[in-house]
JSON list of C-alpha atoms in Angstrom, two decimals:
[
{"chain": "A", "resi": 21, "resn": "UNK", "atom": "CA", "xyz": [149.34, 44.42, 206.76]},
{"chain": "A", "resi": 22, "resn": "UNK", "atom": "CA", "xyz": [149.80, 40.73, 207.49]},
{"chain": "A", "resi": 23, "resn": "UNK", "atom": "CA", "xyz": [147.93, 38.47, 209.59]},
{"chain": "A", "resi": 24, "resn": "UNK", "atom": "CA", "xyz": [148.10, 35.58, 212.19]},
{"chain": "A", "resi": 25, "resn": "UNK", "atom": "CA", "xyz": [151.37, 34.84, 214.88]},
{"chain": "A", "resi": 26, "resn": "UNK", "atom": "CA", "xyz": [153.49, 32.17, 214.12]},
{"chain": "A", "resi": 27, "resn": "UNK", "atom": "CA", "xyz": [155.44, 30.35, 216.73]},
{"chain": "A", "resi": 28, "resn": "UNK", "atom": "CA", "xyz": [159.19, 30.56, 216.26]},
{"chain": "A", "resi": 29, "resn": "UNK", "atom": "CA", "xyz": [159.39, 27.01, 216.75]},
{"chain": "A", "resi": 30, "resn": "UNK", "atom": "CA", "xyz": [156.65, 25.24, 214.17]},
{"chain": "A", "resi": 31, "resn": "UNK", "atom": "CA", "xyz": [159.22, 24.97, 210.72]},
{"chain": "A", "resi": 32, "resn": "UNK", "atom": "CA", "xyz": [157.88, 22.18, 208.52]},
{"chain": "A", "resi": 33, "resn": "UNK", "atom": "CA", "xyz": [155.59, 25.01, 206.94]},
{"chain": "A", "resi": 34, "resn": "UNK", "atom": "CA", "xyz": [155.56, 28.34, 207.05]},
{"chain": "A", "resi": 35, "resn": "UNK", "atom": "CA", "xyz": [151.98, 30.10, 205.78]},
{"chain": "A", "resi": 36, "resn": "UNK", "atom": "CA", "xyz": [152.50, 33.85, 204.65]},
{"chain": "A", "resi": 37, "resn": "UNK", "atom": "CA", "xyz": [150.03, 36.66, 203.05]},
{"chain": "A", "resi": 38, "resn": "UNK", "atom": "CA", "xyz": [151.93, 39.93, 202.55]},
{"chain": "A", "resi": 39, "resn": "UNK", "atom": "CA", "xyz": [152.52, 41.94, 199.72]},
{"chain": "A", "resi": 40, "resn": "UNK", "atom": "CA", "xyz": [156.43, 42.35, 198.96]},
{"chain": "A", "resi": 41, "resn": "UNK", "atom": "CA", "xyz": [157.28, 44.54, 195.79]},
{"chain": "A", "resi": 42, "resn": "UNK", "atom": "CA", "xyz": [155.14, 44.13, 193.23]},
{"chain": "A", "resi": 43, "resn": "UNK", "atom": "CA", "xyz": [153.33, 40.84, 195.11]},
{"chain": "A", "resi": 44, "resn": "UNK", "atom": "CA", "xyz": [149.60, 40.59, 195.48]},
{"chain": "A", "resi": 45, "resn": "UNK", "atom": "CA", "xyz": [148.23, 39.06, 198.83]},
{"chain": "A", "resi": 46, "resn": "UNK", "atom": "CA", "xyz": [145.02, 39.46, 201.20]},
{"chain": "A", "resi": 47, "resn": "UNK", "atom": "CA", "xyz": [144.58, 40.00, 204.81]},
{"chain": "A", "resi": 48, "resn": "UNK", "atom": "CA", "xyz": [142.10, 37.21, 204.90]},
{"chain": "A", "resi": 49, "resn": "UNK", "atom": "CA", "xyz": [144.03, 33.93, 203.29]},
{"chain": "A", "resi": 50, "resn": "UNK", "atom": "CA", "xyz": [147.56, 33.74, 204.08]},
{"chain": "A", "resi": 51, "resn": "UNK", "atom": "CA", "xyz": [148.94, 31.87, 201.20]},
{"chain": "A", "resi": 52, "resn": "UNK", "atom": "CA", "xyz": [150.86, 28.07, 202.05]},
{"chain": "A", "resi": 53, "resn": "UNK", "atom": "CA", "xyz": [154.90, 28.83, 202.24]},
{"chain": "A", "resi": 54, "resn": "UNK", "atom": "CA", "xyz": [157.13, 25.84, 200.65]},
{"chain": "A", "resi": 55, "resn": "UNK", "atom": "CA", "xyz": [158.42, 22.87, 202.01]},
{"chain": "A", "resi": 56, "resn": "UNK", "atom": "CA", "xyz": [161.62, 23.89, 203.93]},
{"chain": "A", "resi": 57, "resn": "UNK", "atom": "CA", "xyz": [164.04, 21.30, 203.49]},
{"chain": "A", "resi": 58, "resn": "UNK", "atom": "CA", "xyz": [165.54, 19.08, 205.97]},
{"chain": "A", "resi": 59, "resn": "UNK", "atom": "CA", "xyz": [168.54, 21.39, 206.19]},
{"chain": "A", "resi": 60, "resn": "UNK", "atom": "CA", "xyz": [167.13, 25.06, 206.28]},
{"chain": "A", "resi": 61, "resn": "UNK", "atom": "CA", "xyz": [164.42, 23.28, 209.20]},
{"chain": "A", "resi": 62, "resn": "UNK", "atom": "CA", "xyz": [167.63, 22.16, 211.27]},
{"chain": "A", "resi": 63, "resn": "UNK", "atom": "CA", "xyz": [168.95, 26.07, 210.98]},
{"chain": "A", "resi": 64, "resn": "UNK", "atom": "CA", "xyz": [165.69, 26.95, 211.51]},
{"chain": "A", "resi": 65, "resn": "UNK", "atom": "CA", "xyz": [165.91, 25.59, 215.07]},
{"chain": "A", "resi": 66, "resn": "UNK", "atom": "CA", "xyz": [168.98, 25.99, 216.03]},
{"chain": "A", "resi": 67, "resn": "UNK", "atom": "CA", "xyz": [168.65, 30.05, 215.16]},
{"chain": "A", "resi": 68, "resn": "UNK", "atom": "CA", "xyz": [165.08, 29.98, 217.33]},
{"chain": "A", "resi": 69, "resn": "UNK", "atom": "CA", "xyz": [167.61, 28.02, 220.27]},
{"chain": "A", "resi": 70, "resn": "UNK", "atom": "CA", "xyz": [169.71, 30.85, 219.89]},
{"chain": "A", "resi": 71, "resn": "UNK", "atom": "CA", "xyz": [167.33, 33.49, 219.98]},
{"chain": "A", "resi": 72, "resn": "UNK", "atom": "CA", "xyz": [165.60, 32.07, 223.30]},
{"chain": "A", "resi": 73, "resn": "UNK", "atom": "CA", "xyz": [168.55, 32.48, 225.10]},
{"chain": "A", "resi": 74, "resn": "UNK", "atom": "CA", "xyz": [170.14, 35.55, 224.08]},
{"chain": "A", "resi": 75, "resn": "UNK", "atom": "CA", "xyz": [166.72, 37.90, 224.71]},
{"chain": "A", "resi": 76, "resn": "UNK", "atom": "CA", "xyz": [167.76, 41.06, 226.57]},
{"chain": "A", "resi": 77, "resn": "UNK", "atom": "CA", "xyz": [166.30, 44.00, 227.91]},
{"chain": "A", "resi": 78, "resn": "UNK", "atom": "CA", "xyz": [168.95, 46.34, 227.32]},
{"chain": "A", "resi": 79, "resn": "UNK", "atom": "CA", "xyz": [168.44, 47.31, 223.71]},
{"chain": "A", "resi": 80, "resn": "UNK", "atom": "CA", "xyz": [165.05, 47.83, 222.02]},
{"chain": "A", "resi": 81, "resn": "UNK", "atom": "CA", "xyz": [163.90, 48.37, 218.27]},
{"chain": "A", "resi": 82, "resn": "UNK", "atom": "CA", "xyz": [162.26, 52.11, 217.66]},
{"chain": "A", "resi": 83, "resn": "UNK", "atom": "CA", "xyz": [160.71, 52.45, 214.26]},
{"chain": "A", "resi": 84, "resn": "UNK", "atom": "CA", "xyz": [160.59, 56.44, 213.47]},
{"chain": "A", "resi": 85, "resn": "UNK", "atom": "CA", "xyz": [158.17, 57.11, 210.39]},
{"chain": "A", "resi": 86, "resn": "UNK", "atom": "CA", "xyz": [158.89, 59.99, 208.15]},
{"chain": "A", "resi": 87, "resn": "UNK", "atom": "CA", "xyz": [157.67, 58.37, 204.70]},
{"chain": "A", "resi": 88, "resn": "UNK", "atom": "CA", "xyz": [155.96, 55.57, 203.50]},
{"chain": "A", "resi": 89, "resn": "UNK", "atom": "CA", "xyz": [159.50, 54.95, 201.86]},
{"chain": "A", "resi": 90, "resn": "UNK", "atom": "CA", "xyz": [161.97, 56.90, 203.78]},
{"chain": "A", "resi": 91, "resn": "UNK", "atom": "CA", "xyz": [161.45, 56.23, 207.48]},
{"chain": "A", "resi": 92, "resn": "UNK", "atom": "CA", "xyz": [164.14, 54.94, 210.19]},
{"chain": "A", "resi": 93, "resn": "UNK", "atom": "CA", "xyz": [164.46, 51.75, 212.34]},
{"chain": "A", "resi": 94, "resn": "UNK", "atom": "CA", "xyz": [166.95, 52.19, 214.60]},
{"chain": "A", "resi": 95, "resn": "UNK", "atom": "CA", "xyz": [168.72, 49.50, 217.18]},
{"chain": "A", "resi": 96, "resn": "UNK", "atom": "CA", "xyz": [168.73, 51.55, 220.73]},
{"chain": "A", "resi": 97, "resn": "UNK", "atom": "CA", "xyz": [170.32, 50.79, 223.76]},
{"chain": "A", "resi": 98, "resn": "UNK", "atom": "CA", "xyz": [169.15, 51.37, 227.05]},
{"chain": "A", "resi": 99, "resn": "UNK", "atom": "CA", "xyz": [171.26, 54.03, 229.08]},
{"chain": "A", "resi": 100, "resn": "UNK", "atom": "CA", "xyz": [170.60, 56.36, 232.01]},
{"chain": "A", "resi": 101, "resn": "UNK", "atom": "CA", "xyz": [169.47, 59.37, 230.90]},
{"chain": "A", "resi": 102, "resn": "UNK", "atom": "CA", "xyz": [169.32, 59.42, 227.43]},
{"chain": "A", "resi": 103, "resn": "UNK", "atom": "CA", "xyz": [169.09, 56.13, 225.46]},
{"chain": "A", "resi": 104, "resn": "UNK", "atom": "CA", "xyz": [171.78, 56.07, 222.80]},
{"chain": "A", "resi": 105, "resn": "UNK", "atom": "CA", "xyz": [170.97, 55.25, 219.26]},
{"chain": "A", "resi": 106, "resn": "UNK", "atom": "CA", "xyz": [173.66, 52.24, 218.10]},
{"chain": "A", "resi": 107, "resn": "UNK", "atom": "CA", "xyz": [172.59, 52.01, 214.29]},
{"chain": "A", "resi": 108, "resn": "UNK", "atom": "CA", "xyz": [169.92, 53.43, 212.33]},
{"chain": "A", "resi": 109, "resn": "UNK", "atom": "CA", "xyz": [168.72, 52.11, 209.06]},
{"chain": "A", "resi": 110, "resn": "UNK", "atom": "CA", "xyz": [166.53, 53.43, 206.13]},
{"chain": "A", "resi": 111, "resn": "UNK", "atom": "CA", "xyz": [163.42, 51.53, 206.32]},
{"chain": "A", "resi": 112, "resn": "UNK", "atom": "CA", "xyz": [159.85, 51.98, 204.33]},
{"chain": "A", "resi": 113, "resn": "UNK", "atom": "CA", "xyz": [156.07, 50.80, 205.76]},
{"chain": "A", "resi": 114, "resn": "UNK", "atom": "CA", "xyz": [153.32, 50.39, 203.95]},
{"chain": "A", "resi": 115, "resn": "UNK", "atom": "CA", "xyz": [152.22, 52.40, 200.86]},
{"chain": "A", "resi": 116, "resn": "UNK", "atom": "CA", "xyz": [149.72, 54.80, 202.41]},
{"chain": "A", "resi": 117, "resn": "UNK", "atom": "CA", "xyz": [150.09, 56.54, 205.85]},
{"chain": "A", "resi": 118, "resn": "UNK", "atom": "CA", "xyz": [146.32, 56.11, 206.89]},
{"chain": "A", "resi": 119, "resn": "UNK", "atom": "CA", "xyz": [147.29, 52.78, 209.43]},
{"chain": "A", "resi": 120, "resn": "UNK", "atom": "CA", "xyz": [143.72, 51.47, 209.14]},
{"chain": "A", "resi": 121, "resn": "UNK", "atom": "CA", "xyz": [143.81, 51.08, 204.85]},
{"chain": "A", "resi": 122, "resn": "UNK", "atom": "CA", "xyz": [144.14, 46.89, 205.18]},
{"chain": "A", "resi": 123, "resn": "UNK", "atom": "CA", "xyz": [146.95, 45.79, 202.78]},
{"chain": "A", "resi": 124, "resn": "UNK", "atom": "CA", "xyz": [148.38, 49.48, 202.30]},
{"chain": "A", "resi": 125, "resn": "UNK", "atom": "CA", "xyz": [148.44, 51.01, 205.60]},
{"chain": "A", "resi": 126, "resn": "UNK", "atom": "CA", "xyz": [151.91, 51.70, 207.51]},
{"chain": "A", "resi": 127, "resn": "UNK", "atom": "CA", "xyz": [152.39, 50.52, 210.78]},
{"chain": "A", "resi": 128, "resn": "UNK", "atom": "CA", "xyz": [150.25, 51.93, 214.17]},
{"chain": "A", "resi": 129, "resn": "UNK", "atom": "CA", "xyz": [152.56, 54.00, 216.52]},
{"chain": "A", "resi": 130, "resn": "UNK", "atom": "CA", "xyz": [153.22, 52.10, 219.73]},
{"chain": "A", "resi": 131, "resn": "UNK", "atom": "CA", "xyz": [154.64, 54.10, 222.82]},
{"chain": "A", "resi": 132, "resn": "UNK", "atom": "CA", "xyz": [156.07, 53.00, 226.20]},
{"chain": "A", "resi": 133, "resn": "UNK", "atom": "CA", "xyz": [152.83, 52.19, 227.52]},
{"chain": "A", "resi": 134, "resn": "UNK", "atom": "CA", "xyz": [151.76, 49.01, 224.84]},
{"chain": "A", "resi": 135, "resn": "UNK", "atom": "CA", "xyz": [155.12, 48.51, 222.35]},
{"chain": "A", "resi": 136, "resn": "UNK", "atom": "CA", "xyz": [155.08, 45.54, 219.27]},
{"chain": "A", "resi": 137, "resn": "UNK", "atom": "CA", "xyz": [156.82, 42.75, 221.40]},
{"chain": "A", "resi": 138, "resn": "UNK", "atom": "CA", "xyz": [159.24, 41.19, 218.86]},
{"chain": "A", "resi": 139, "resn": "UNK", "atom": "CA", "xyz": [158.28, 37.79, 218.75]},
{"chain": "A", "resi": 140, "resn": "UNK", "atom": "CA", "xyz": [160.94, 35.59, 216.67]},
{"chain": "A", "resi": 141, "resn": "UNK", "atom": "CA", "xyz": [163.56, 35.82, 214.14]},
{"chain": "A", "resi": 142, "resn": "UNK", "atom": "CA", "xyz": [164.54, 33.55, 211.37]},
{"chain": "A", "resi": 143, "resn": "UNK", "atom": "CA", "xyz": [167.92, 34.05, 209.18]},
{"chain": "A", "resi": 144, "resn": "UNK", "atom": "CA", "xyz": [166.27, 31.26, 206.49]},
{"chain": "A", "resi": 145, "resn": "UNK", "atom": "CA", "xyz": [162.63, 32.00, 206.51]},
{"chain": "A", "resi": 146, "resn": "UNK", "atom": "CA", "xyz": [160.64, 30.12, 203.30]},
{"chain": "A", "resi": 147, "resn": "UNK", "atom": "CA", "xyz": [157.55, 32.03, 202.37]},
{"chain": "A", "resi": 148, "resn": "UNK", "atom": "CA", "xyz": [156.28, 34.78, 200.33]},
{"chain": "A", "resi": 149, "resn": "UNK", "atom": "CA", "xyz": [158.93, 36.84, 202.15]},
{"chain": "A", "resi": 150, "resn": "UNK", "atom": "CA", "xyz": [162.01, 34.80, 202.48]},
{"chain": "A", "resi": 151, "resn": "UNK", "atom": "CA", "xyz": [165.10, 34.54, 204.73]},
{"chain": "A", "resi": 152, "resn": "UNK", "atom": "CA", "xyz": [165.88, 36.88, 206.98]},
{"chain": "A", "resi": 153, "resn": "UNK", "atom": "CA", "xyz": [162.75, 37.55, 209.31]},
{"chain": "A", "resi": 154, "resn": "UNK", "atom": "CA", "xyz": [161.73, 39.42, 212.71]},
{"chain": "A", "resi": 155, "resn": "UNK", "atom": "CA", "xyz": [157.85, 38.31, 213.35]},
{"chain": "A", "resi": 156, "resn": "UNK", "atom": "CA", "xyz": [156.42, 41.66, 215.42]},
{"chain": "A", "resi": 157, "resn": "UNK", "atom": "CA", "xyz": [153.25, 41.16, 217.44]},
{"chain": "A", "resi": 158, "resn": "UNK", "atom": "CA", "xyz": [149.10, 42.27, 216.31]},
{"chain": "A", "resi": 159, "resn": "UNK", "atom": "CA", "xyz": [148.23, 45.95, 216.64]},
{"chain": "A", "resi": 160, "resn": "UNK", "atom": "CA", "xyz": [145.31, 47.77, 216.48]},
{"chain": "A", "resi": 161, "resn": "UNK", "atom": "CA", "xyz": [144.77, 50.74, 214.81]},
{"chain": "A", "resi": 162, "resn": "UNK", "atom": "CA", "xyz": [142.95, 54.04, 216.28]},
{"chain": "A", "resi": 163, "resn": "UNK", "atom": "CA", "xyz": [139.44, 52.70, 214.56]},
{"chain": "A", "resi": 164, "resn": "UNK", "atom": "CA", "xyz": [139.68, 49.16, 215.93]},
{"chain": "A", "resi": 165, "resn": "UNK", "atom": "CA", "xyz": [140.91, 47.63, 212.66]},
{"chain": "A", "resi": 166, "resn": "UNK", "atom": "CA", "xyz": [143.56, 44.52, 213.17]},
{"chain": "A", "resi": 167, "resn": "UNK", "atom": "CA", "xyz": [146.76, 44.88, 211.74]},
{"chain": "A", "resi": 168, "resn": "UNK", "atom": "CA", "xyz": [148.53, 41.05, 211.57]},
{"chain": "A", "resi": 169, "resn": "UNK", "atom": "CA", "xyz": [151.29, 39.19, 210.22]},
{"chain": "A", "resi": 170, "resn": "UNK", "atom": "CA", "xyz": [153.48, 42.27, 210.68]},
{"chain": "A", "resi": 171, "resn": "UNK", "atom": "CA", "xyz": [156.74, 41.58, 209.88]},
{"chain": "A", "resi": 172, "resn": "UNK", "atom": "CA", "xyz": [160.60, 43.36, 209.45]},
{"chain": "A", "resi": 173, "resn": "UNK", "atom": "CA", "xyz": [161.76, 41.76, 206.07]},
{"chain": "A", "resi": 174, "resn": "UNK", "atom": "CA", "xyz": [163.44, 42.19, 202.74]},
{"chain": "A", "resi": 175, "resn": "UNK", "atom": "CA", "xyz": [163.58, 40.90, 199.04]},
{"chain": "A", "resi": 176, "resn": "UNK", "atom": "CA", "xyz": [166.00, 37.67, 199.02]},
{"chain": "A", "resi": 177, "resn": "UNK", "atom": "CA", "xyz": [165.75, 33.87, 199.00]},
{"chain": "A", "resi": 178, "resn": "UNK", "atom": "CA", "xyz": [165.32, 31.76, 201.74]},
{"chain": "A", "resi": 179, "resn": "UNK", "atom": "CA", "xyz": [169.14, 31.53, 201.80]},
{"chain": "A", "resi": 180, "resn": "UNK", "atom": "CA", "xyz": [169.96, 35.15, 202.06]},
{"chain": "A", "resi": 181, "resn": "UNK", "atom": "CA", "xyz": [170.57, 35.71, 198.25]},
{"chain": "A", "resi": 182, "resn": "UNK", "atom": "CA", "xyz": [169.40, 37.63, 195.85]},
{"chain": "A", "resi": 183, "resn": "UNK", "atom": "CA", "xyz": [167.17, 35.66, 192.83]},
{"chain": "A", "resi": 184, "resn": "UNK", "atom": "CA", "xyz": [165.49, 36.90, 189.90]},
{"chain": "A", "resi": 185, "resn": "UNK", "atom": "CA", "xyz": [161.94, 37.09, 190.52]},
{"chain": "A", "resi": 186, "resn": "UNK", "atom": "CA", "xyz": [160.81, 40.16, 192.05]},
{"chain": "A", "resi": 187, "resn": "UNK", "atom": "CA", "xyz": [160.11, 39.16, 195.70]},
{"chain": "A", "resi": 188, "resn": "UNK", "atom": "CA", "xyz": [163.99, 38.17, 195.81]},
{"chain": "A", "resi": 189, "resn": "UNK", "atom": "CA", "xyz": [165.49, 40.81, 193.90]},
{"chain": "A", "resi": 190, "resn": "UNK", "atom": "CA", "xyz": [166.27, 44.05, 195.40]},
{"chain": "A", "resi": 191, "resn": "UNK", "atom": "CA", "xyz": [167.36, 46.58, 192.63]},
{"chain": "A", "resi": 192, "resn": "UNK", "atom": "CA", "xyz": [167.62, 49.82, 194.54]},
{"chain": "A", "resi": 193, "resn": "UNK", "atom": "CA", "xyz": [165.99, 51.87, 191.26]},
{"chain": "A", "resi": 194, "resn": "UNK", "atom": "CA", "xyz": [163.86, 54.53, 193.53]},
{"chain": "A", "resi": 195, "resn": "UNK", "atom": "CA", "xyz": [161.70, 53.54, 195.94]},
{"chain": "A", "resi": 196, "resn": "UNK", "atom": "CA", "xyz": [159.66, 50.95, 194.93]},
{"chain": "A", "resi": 197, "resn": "UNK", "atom": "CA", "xyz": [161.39, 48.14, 196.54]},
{"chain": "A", "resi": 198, "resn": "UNK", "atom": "CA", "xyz": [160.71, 49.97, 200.17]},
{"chain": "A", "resi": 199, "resn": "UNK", "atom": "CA", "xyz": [156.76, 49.48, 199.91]},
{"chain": "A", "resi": 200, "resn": "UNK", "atom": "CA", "xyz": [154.93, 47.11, 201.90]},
{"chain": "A", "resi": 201, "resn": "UNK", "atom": "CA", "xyz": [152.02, 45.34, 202.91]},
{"chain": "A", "resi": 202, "resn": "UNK", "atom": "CA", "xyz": [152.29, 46.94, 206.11]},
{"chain": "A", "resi": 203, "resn": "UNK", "atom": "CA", "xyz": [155.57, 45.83, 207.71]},
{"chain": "A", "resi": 204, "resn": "UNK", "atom": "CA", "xyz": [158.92, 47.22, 207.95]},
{"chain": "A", "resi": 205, "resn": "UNK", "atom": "CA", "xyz": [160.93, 46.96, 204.88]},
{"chain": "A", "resi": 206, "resn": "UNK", "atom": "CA", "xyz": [164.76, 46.85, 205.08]},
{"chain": "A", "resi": 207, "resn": "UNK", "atom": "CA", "xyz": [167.22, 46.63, 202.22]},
{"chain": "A", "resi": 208, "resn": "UNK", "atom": "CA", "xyz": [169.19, 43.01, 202.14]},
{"chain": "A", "resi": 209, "resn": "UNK", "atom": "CA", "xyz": [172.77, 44.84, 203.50]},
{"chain": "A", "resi": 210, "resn": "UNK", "atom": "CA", "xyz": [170.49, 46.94, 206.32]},
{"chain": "A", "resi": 211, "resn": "UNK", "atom": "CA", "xyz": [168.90, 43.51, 207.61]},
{"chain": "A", "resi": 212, "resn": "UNK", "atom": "CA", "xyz": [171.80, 41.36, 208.04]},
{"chain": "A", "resi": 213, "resn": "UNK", "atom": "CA", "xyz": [173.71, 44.00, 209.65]},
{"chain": "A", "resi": 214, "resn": "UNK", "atom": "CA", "xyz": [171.09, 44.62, 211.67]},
{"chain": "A", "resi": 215, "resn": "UNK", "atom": "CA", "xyz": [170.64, 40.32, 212.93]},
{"chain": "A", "resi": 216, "resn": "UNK", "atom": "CA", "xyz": [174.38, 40.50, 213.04]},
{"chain": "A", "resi": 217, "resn": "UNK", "atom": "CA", "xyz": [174.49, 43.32, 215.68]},
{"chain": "A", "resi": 218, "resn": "UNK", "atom": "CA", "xyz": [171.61, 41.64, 217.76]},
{"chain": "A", "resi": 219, "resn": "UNK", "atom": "CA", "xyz": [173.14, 38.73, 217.83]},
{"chain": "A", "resi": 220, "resn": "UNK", "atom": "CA", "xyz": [175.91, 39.53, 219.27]},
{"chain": "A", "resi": 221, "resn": "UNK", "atom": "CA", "xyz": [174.28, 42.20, 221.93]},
{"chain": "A", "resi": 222, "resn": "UNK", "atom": "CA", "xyz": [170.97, 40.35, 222.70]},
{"chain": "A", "resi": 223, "resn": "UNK", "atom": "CA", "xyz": [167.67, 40.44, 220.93]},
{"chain": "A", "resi": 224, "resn": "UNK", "atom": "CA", "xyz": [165.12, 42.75, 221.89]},
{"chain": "A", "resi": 225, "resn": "UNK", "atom": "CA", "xyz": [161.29, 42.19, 223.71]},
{"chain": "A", "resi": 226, "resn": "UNK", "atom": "CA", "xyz": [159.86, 45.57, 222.14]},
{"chain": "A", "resi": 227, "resn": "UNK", "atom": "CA", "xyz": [159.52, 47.33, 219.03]},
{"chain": "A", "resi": 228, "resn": "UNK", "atom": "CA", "xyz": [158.26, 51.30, 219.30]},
{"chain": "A", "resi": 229, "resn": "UNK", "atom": "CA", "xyz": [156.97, 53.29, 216.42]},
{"chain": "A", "resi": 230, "resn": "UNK", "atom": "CA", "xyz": [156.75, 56.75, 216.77]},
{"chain": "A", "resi": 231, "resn": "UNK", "atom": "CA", "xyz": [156.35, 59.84, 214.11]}
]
């Protein structure tokens, strides 16, 4: 679960409280990001420039839960008829499947009616989760519980590489690196094909989750 909307245009800090691999956080204190530096903040907003521009309609982002670690997000296009399905990607939420258990739960469903509204992407994103970013709106669960900070991530450094801690370093040994706090977990190769598709097609306003 994560907590609080950032804009995609405040960069000098960037506050974070989600659990990624074997990282501890809680809903109620999101924990102070590092200092960007003066570089990563210019790519920062020139990416955010970008993004403004280049939002379409004509694709959206449907996340299709099977497992806590095995679900699908898939890029879809808009067609008449039948939407077509461009890419689909192995993806994990969560570590439980109740979507009300704060800090394990995986994601609400959202259908036509109310979908997540993606709000911003970042390719060099400094936080507890690091570079490559898609911030997805609040949701509610079917109690009333708040679900925040939700975000579609992956273990790297702010640049896009792999380090050696944990939080950076995704090993592929079973499924462990797919669990969550609550957002949607992607492996490095999944989420930079995935920005690399959008931005060249247009990034999408809406995020569904169905099951």
């Amino acid at each position: 679960m994560r907590k609080n909307v950032w804009s995609a245009r405040i960069v000098p800090l960037a506050l974070a409280a989600v659990f990624v691999g074997g990282l501890s956080a809680t809903m109620a204190a999101p924990a102070q990001a590092r200092t960007e530096t003066k570089a990563s903040a210019q790519a920062s907003a020139q990416t955010s420039a970008q993004a403004s521009a280049r939002v379409t309609d004509a694709y959206y982002l449907r996340f299709n839960k099977g497992s806590v670690t095995n679900s699908r997000l898939e890029l879809v296009k808009r067609t008449p008829g039948r939407d077509k399905v461009i890419k689909t990607y192995k993806a994990g939420s969560g570590q439980v499947k109740n979507t009300c258990a704060v800090g394990k739960g995986w994601l609400p469903n959202a259908g036509a009616s109310k979908p997540y509204a993606v709000q911003w992407h970042r390719k060099n994103f400094d936080g507890i989760i690091n570079g490559f970013v898609i911030k997805i709106s609040d949701r509610k669960c079917h109690n009333g519980t708040k679900c925040t900070e939700l975000f579609i991530h992956s273990e790297m450094k702010p640049n896009g590489k792999q380090g050696t801690i944990e939080s950076e370093r995704w090993t592929n040994s079973g499924p462990n690196d797919y669990y969550s706090n609550g957002c949607i977990k992607l492996n490095p190769t999944n989420i930079k094909d995935l920005f690399k598709r959008l931005d060249r097609v247009g990034w999408p306003k809406k995020m569904y989750v169905v099951n």
